[in-house]
Coordinates of C-alpha atoms in Angstrom, one line a residue:
M1164 CA 31.4 -10.8 73.9
A1165 CA 28.9 -7.9 71.6
L1166 CA 31.2 -5.8 73.2
Q1167 CA 34.8 -7.2 72.6
Q1168 CA 33.4 -7.8 69.1
G1169 CA 31.6 -4.3 68.3
L1170 CA 35.4 -2.9 69.9
H1171 CA 37.8 -5.2 66.5
Q1172 CA 35.5 -4.2 64.4
Q1173 CA 35.8 -0.2 65.3
Q1174 CA 39.7 -0.6 65.4
K1175 CA 40.1 -2.2 61.5
Q1176 CA 38.2 0.3 60.5
V1177 CA 40.7 3.2 61.3
Q1178 CA 43.2 1.4 60.3
R1179 CA 42.4 1.2 56.3
L1180 CA 41.4 5.0 56.5
A1181 CA 44.6 5.1 57.9
M1182 CA 45.8 3.0 55.3
T1183 CA 44.4 4.7 52.9
Q1184 CA 45.5 8.2 53.7
T1185 CA 48.6 6.8 52.9
L1186 CA 48.7 6.1 49.9
Q1187 CA 47.0 9.0 48.7
Q1188 CA 49.6 11.3 50.1
S1189 CA 51.7 8.5 48.4
I1190 CA 50.0 9.0 44.8
Q1191 CA 50.6 13.0 45.8
I1192 CA 53.8 12.8 46.6
L1193 CA 54.7 10.8 42.7
Q1194 CA 52.7 13.7 41.3
Y1195 CA 54.5 17.0 43.1
N1196 CA 57.2 18.0 40.4
V1197 CA 60.4 19.1 42.1
E1198 CA 59.6 22.4 43.3
E1199 CA 56.2 21.4 45.1
L1200 CA 58.2 17.9 46.1
Q1201 CA 60.3 20.6 48.0
N1202 CA 58.1 22.9 49.0
F1203 CA 55.7 19.2 50.5
L1204 CA 58.8 18.4 51.9
N1205 CA 60.1 21.5 54.1
Q1206 CA 57.3 21.6 55.6
K1207 CA 56.9 18.2 56.3
A1208 CA 60.2 19.5 58.7
L1209 CA 58.9 21.9 60.7
E1210 CA 55.7 20.0 61.3
N1211 CA 58.3 16.4 62.6
P1212 CA 61.6 17.3 64.3
L1213 CA 62.2 14.4 63.5
I1214 CA 63.3 15.7 60.4
T1215 CA 65.4 18.0 58.1
V1216 CA 65.9 18.1 54.2
T1217 CA 68.5 18.8 52.3
T1218 CA 68.7 19.7 49.1
N1219 CA 70.8 19.5 46.1
H1220 CA 68.7 22.6 43.9
D1221 CA 72.0 24.9 44.2
D1222 CA 74.1 22.3 43.4
Y1223 CA 72.9 21.5 40.5
M1224 CA 72.2 25.6 39.5
N1225 CA 76.7 25.5 40.6
S1226 CA 77.5 22.6 38.1
S1227 CA 75.2 24.1 35.6
R1228 CA 76.2 27.6 34.8
Q1229 CA 80.1 26.5 35.4
N1230 CA 79.3 24.3 32.0
S1231 CA 77.3 27.2 30.4
S1232 CA 80.7 28.6 28.7
S1233 CA 80.6 26.0 26.2
Q1234 CA 76.8 25.7 26.5
S1235 CA 74.7 27.4 22.8
V1236 CA 72.6 29.8 24.5
D1237 CA 69.5 26.9 24.1
E1238 CA 71.4 24.8 26.1
N1239 CA 72.8 26.6 29.2
Y1240 CA 69.0 25.4 30.5
M1241 CA 69.8 27.7 34.6
N1242 CA 71.6 31.3 32.7
Q1243 CA 68.4 33.4 33.9
I1244 CA 68.3 34.7 37.5
P1245 CA 65.5 35.6 38.4
D1246 CA 65.5 39.3 39.2
D1247 CA 64.8 40.3 43.3
T1248 CA 65.7 44.3 42.9
R1249 CA 63.5 44.6 39.3
Q1250 CA 60.5 48.2 39.8
S1251 CA 57.5 47.5 40.1
L1252 CA 55.8 49.7 37.1
F1253 CA 53.6 51.5 40.2
E1254 CA 57.0 52.8 41.1
Y1255 CA 59.4 53.2 37.8
L1256 CA 56.6 56.3 37.1
L1257 CA 56.4 57.5 40.6
D1258 CA 60.3 57.8 40.2
Q1259 CA 59.8 60.1 36.4
V1260 CA 56.7 61.9 37.5
H1261 CA 59.4 62.8 41.2
L1262 CA 62.5 63.6 38.5
T1263 CA 60.4 65.2 36.0
M1264 CA 57.3 66.8 37.6
R1265 CA 57.6 70.3 39.9
D1266 CA 55.8 70.5 42.9
T1267 CA 52.3 71.7 40.8
P1268 CA 48.8 70.8 41.6
L1269 CA 48.6 69.2 38.3
R1270 CA 51.7 66.4 39.4
N1271 CA 48.7 65.7 42.5
L1272 CA 46.1 64.9 40.1
V1273 CA 49.3 62.8 38.0
L1274 CA 50.5 60.9 41.7
F1275 CA 46.7 60.6 42.1
L1276 CA 46.0 59.1 38.8
I1277 CA 48.7 56.2 38.2
E1278 CA 47.7 54.7 41.0
S1279 CA 44.7 53.2 39.0
I1280 CA 46.7 52.2 36.1
D1281 CA 47.0 48.3 36.1
N1282 CA 50.0 46.4 35.4
N1283 CA 50.0 46.1 31.5
G1284 CA 49.8 49.3 31.9
Y1285 CA 46.3 50.6 30.9
L1286 CA 44.4 53.7 33.3
K1287 CA 41.5 52.0 34.3
M1288 CA 39.6 55.0 36.2
P1289 CA 37.0 57.3 33.9
I1290 CA 38.4 60.8 33.7
E1291 CA 34.2 60.8 35.3
E1292 CA 34.9 59.3 38.3
A1293 CA 38.3 61.3 38.3
M1294 CA 37.0 65.0 38.5
E1295 CA 33.9 63.2 41.2
K1296 CA 37.0 62.1 43.7
T1297 CA 39.9 64.9 43.4
G1298 CA 36.6 67.5 42.9
A1299 CA 39.1 68.6 39.3
N1300 CA 37.6 69.8 36.3
K1301 CA 37.7 68.5 32.9
V1302 CA 40.7 69.9 31.3
D1303 CA 42.7 69.2 34.0
I1304 CA 42.1 66.3 34.8
V1305 CA 43.2 65.1 30.6
D1306 CA 46.5 67.3 31.0
A1307 CA 47.4 65.0 33.9
V1308 CA 46.2 61.9 31.2
T1309 CA 48.2 63.6 28.6
L1310 CA 51.6 63.3 31.4
I1311 CA 51.2 59.8 32.3
Q1312 CA 51.0 58.9 28.5
Q1313 CA 54.7 60.8 27.6
L1314 CA 55.6 58.7 30.8
D1315 CA 57.9 55.5 29.8
P1316 CA 56.7 51.9 29.3
P1317 CA 54.7 54.1 25.5
G1318 CA 51.9 53.5 25.8
V1319 CA 51.2 53.2 29.0
G1320 CA 48.2 55.1 30.5
A1321 CA 45.2 54.2 27.8
K1322 CA 41.8 53.7 28.1
N1323 CA 42.1 50.4 25.3
L1324 CA 44.2 49.6 23.3
Q1325 CA 43.4 50.8 20.6
E1326 CA 45.0 53.9 21.9
C1327 CA 47.5 51.9 23.8
L1328 CA 49.3 51.4 19.9
L1329 CA 48.6 54.5 18.7
L1330 CA 50.3 56.4 21.7
Q1331 CA 53.4 54.3 20.8
A1332 CA 53.5 55.2 17.3
E1333 CA 53.0 58.7 17.7
N1334 CA 56.3 58.8 19.6
D1335 CA 57.8 56.8 17.2
D1336 CA 60.4 58.4 14.6
W1337 CA 60.7 55.1 12.4
A1338 CA 56.8 54.2 12.3
P1339 CA 55.6 54.0 9.1
K1340 CA 53.5 56.9 6.9
A1341 CA 50.2 56.2 7.3
A1342 CA 50.3 54.2 10.8
V1343 CA 49.1 56.7 13.4
E1344 CA 45.8 57.6 10.6
I1345 CA 45.5 53.8 10.1
L1346 CA 45.4 53.3 14.1
R1347 CA 43.2 55.8 15.3
D1348 CA 40.7 56.3 12.2
N1349 CA 40.3 52.1 10.7
F1350 CA 42.0 50.3 13.8
D1351 CA 38.8 47.5 13.2
E1352 CA 38.6 48.1 9.8
L1353 CA 42.8 46.5 10.2
A1354 CA 42.2 44.4 13.1
N1355 CA 39.9 42.6 10.7
R1356 CA 41.3 42.5 7.4
K1357 CA 38.7 45.0 6.3
W1358 CA 41.8 46.2 3.9
Q1359 CA 39.7 47.6 0.6
A1360 CA 37.8 49.9 2.8
I1361 CA 41.2 51.2 4.9
A1362 CA 43.3 51.5 0.9
K1363 CA 39.9 53.4 -0.4
E1364 CA 39.5 55.8 2.9
Q1365 CA 42.5 57.2 3.7
N1366 CA 44.1 56.4 -0.2
V1367 CA 47.3 54.1 0.1
T1368 CA 47.6 50.6 -1.4
L1369 CA 47.5 46.9 0.6
E1370 CA 51.0 46.7 0.7
E1371 CA 51.0 50.2 2.6
I1372 CA 48.7 48.4 4.5
Q1373 CA 50.4 45.0 4.8
T1374 CA 53.3 47.2 6.3
V1375 CA 52.0 49.2 8.5
F1376 CA 49.8 45.9 10.3
D1377 CA 53.6 43.9 10.3
Y1378 CA 54.3 47.4 12.4
V1379 CA 51.7 47.0 14.6
R1380 CA 52.5 43.9 15.4
T1381 CA 55.8 44.7 16.8
L1382 CA 53.9 46.7 19.3
T1383 CA 53.1 45.8 22.5
P1384 CA 49.3 45.4 24.1
K1385 CA 50.3 44.8 27.5
P1386 CA 53.2 47.9 28.2
G1387 CA 53.2 47.3 31.7
A1388 CA 53.5 43.4 31.3
L1389 CA 56.9 43.5 31.6
F1390 CA 57.4 45.4 35.2
N1391 CA 54.6 42.7 36.8
S1392 CA 56.9 39.5 36.0
E1393 CA 58.8 36.9 37.9
G1394 CA 60.8 36.5 36.2
S1395 CA 62.7 32.9 34.8
Q1396 CA 61.5 30.4 37.2
Y1397 CA 63.9 27.3 37.1
I1398 CA 63.0 24.7 35.9
F1399 CA 65.1 21.6 37.5
P1400 CA 64.7 18.3 35.1
D1401 CA 64.0 14.9 37.1
L1402 CA 66.0 13.4 34.5
I1403 CA 69.0 13.2 32.8
V1404 CA 70.0 11.8 29.4
K1405 CA 73.8 11.5 28.3
N1406 CA 74.6 10.3 24.4
E1407 CA 78.6 8.9 25.0
A1408 CA 79.5 7.5 21.3
G1409 CA 75.6 7.0 20.2
K1410 CA 75.4 4.9 23.7
L1411 CA 72.5 6.5 25.9
S1412 CA 72.0 6.6 29.3
I1413 CA 69.4 8.1 31.9
Y1414 CA 69.5 8.7 35.0
T1415 CA 68.0 11.5 38.4
S1416 CA 69.4 14.4 38.3
R1417 CA 70.4 15.7 41.1
A1418 CA 68.6 18.7 41.9
A1419 CA 65.0 16.0 41.8
K1420 CA 67.1 13.7 44.6
P1421 CA 65.5 15.8 48.1
K1422 CA 66.8 13.5 50.8
V1423 CA 65.5 14.0 54.5
H1424 CA 67.4 12.5 57.4
F1425 CA 66.5 11.4 60.3
Q1426 CA 67.7 12.6 64.1
K1427 CA 68.8 9.5 65.8
Q1428 CA 70.1 10.6 68.0
Y1429 CA 66.4 13.3 69.5
F1430 CA 64.4 10.4 68.8
Q1431 CA 66.6 8.8 71.3
Q1432 CA 66.9 10.9 73.1
M1433 CA 62.4 11.1 74.2
L1434 CA 62.4 7.9 74.7
Q1435 CA 64.1 8.3 77.3
R1436 CA 61.8 10.2 79.9
K1437 CA 60.0 7.2 79.7
D1438 CA 57.1 9.8 78.9
D1439 CA 53.8 7.5 77.3
E1440 CA 53.1 10.3 75.5
V1441 CA 55.6 11.5 74.5
T1442 CA 57.2 8.1 73.3
D1443 CA 53.5 7.8 71.6
Y1444 CA 54.8 10.7 69.4
V1445 CA 57.7 9.9 68.4
K1446 CA 57.0 7.0 67.3
E1447 CA 54.1 8.5 64.9
K1448 CA 56.5 11.2 63.9
K1449 CA 59.6 8.0 63.6
R1450 CA 56.5 6.8 61.5
E1451 CA 55.8 9.4 58.7
F1452 CA 59.6 9.5 57.9
D1453 CA 59.4 5.8 57.5
W1454 CA 57.0 7.2 55.4
I1455 CA 58.5 9.4 53.5
S1456 CA 61.9 7.7 52.5
R1457 CA 60.4 5.2 50.8
S1458 CA 57.7 7.0 49.1
L1459 CA 60.8 9.4 47.6
D1460 CA 62.5 5.5 47.0
Q1461 CA 59.9 4.8 45.0
R1462 CA 59.2 8.8 42.9
E1463 CA 62.2 8.4 41.9
S1464 CA 62.3 4.4 41.2
T1465 CA 59.1 5.2 39.5
I1466 CA 60.5 8.0 37.0
L1467 CA 63.8 6.5 36.0
R1468 CA 61.8 3.8 35.1
V1469 CA 59.4 5.2 33.2
G1470 CA 62.0 7.4 31.3
K1471 CA 64.7 4.4 30.3
V1472 CA 60.9 3.4 28.3
L1473 CA 61.4 6.2 26.8
L1474 CA 64.6 6.7 26.3
E1475 CA 64.1 3.2 25.0
Y1476 CA 61.0 3.5 22.5
Q1477 CA 61.6 6.6 21.2
Q1478 CA 65.6 6.1 20.5
D1479 CA 66.2 7.8 17.6
F1480 CA 64.9 10.8 18.0
F1481 CA 67.7 10.8 21.5
L1482 CA 70.2 9.8 19.2
E1483 CA 68.4 13.1 16.9
K1484 CA 68.0 10.9 14.0
T1485 CA 65.3 12.0 13.8
K1486 CA 63.4 15.2 15.2
E1487 CA 59.8 13.2 14.6
L1488 CA 58.3 11.3 17.2
R1489 CA 57.3 7.4 17.0
P1490 CA 53.3 6.8 18.6
L1491 CA 53.2 5.9 22.1
L1492 CA 50.2 5.8 24.5
L1493 CA 49.9 5.8 28.6
Q1494 CA 49.2 2.7 28.1
D1495 CA 52.1 1.0 25.8
V1496 CA 54.1 2.3 29.1
A1497 CA 51.5 1.4 31.9
L1498 CA 51.4 -2.4 30.5
K1499 CA 55.1 -2.5 29.4
L1500 CA 56.0 -2.0 33.1
G1501 CA 52.5 -3.8 34.6
L1502 CA 51.3 -0.5 37.1
H1503 CA 48.7 1.5 36.2
E1504 CA 47.8 4.2 33.1
S1505 CA 47.6 6.8 36.0
T1506 CA 50.6 6.3 37.0
I1507 CA 52.2 6.8 34.1
S1508 CA 50.2 9.3 33.7
R1509 CA 51.1 11.4 37.1
S1510 CA 54.9 9.9 36.9
V1511 CA 55.1 12.3 34.0
N1512 CA 52.4 16.1 34.5
G1513 CA 55.2 18.7 35.4
K1514 CA 58.3 16.4 35.4
Y1515 CA 61.6 17.3 32.8
L1516 CA 63.7 15.3 31.0
Q1517 CA 67.3 17.1 29.9
T1518 CA 68.9 16.3 27.2
R1519 CA 72.3 18.2 25.1
F1520 CA 69.7 19.4 23.1
G1521 CA 66.7 20.5 25.2
T1522 CA 65.2 19.9 28.0
F1523 CA 61.2 18.3 27.6
E1524 CA 58.2 17.2 30.2
L1525 CA 58.0 13.1 29.7
K1526 CA 54.4 13.8 28.9
S1527 CA 56.0 15.2 25.2
F1528 CA 56.9 11.7 24.4
F1529 CA 53.6 10.5 24.2
S1530 CA 51.3 10.7 21.1
S1531 CA 48.5 8.9 19.4
A1532 CA 49.0 7.7 15.4
V1533 CA 47.3 9.9 13.7
A1534 CA 47.8 7.6 9.4
K1535 CA 49.6 4.9 8.6
T1536 CA 52.4 5.0 6.1
D1537 CA 54.9 3.1 4.2
A1538 CA 57.0 4.8 5.8
S1539 CA 55.7 4.4 9.2
P1540 CA 53.9 1.5 8.8
E1541 CA 52.7 1.7 13.3
G1542 CA 51.5 5.2 12.1
L1543 CA 52.7 8.8 12.6
S1544 CA 52.6 10.6 15.5
V1545 CA 50.5 13.6 15.6
D1546 CA 53.3 15.8 17.1
S1547 CA 54.9 14.8 13.1
V1548 CA 51.1 16.2 11.3
K1549 CA 51.5 18.8 13.0
R1550 CA 55.7 19.4 12.1
L1551 CA 54.4 18.9 8.2
L1552 CA 51.5 20.6 8.7
Q1553 CA 54.1 23.8 9.9
K1554 CA 56.5 23.1 6.7
F1555 CA 54.0 22.6 4.9
I1556 CA 53.1 26.7 5.0
H1557 CA 56.5 28.0 6.3
E1558 CA 57.1 27.4 2.6
E1559 CA 53.9 28.2 1.1
N1560 CA 53.1 31.4 -1.2
K1561 CA 52.4 34.2 1.1
S1562 CA 49.9 36.0 -1.8
K1563 CA 48.5 32.7 -1.6
P1564 CA 49.0 30.8 1.3
L1565 CA 46.9 27.1 1.8
S1566 CA 43.9 27.0 2.8
D1567 CA 43.0 24.0 6.0
A1568 CA 41.3 21.9 2.0
K1569 CA 44.6 22.6 0.1
I1570 CA 46.4 20.8 3.8
V1571 CA 44.6 18.1 4.1
K1572 CA 45.4 17.3 0.1
K1573 CA 49.1 18.0 0.3
L1574 CA 49.0 15.5 3.4
A1575 CA 47.4 12.8 1.5
E1576 CA 49.9 13.3 -1.5
K1577 CA 52.1 12.0 1.5
N1578 CA 49.6 9.1 3.0
I1579 CA 48.2 10.6 5.6
E1580 CA 44.9 10.9 6.0
V1581 CA 43.1 13.5 7.5
S1582 CA 40.0 15.6 7.6
R1583 CA 40.1 19.1 7.0
R1584 CA 38.5 19.4 10.7
T1585 CA 41.4 17.7 12.1
V1586 CA 44.2 20.6 10.2
A1587 CA 42.3 22.9 11.6
K1588 CA 42.7 21.8 14.9
Y1589 CA 45.3 21.2 14.5
R1590 CA 46.9 24.5 12.8
E1591 CA 44.8 26.5 16.0
S1592 CA 46.8 23.9 18.4
L1593 CA 49.9 25.3 16.8
N1594 CA 48.8 29.3 17.0
I1595 CA 49.0 29.6 13.1
A1596 CA 46.1 32.2 11.9
S1597 CA 43.5 30.7 9.6
S1598 CA 44.3 31.8 4.8
S1599 CA 43.1 34.8 4.5
T1600 CA 44.7 35.9 8.0
R1601 CA 48.2 34.8 6.4
K1602 CA 47.6 36.0 2.9
R1603 CA 50.1 38.9 2.6
Y1604 CA 50.6 41.7 -0.1
E1605 CA 53.4 42.2 -0.9

């Protein structure tokens, strides 16, 4: 009797473990984005002979391209296709060497050195190391480096950022008059905006230094990066919002609805073998198919339900009446839908919503309230305050840019009370420099 009781308890533990694993896998499916979901299903199809998977990605892409003629550049979300034939930086340099240099010992040094150029275009091997590995003298190594630095793209073969920018300026007929001298002799002072010292040493005006500074910002700090980019990555939206004569609707994108198909005929054939092991195996795979099918339906339903709440709550944004978003928290949507806050978080991270004026990640529609005003009694969102901050800085006098303290005062004039530290945090999150760095000399 005791033995029977022990067996019963063990069976119950195994069942609870299986349920826990199934729950974890369902949660995982919910948090996958479209591409991750497709990869997951393809892997399951390889492991489970009862499952085949089809996707609507190609149909979605073709539809998008057909509609591109009536869309603006911003609205044509699929207008860039990764180029699988793109050369690597090494291949590009190698072609130039073979086309422009004769077969000499110096060319052999060039070929050796370009193998040490990193993905950004920088030569990482010191001259001393190259001398040791090749047996060449310093003059020959320097000559080989000079030949590399004459190749395209401009700036390739530099040992550091300063040399990279200097090489680009030296080979640019349109570079400002003092650019080469300042980059060569006063690089740190230029970067740290110690312009008075540069003006005195180079006998130039602050306006000329400003021109050089603006020019340097047009140069590329990573000349090899273009050759190593993976190309444009497709964003397949999970949801699509339509605005037809002021009436909003939302539905699941075709691209977000991969289909799993059950191989019924194969399943029946395996059952007819009357082999217990085969029967147990195919039944287990049938249960896996059923679980995946249910999880996909639940994933689609949950994301769509969240999307409908966003559409309702941010209606003015989707109707293009305003660019501002109302404050909205994950817990607000969780309470409305009777779901856990973590479920809402998984439903919006990495999921995208397409409108006719752009594609947005679902989590971007959530923002806490910063301050209440007469115009917005429920409070302004962080996004709204950031937009105001951007507006103030865009309209500022560039020769006398607004300090964070002055921005605080301008926000206070609109009854928005935030601290200077908060303004600095928002400014930095927008990649906007401090007032001392933004100052221009015209």
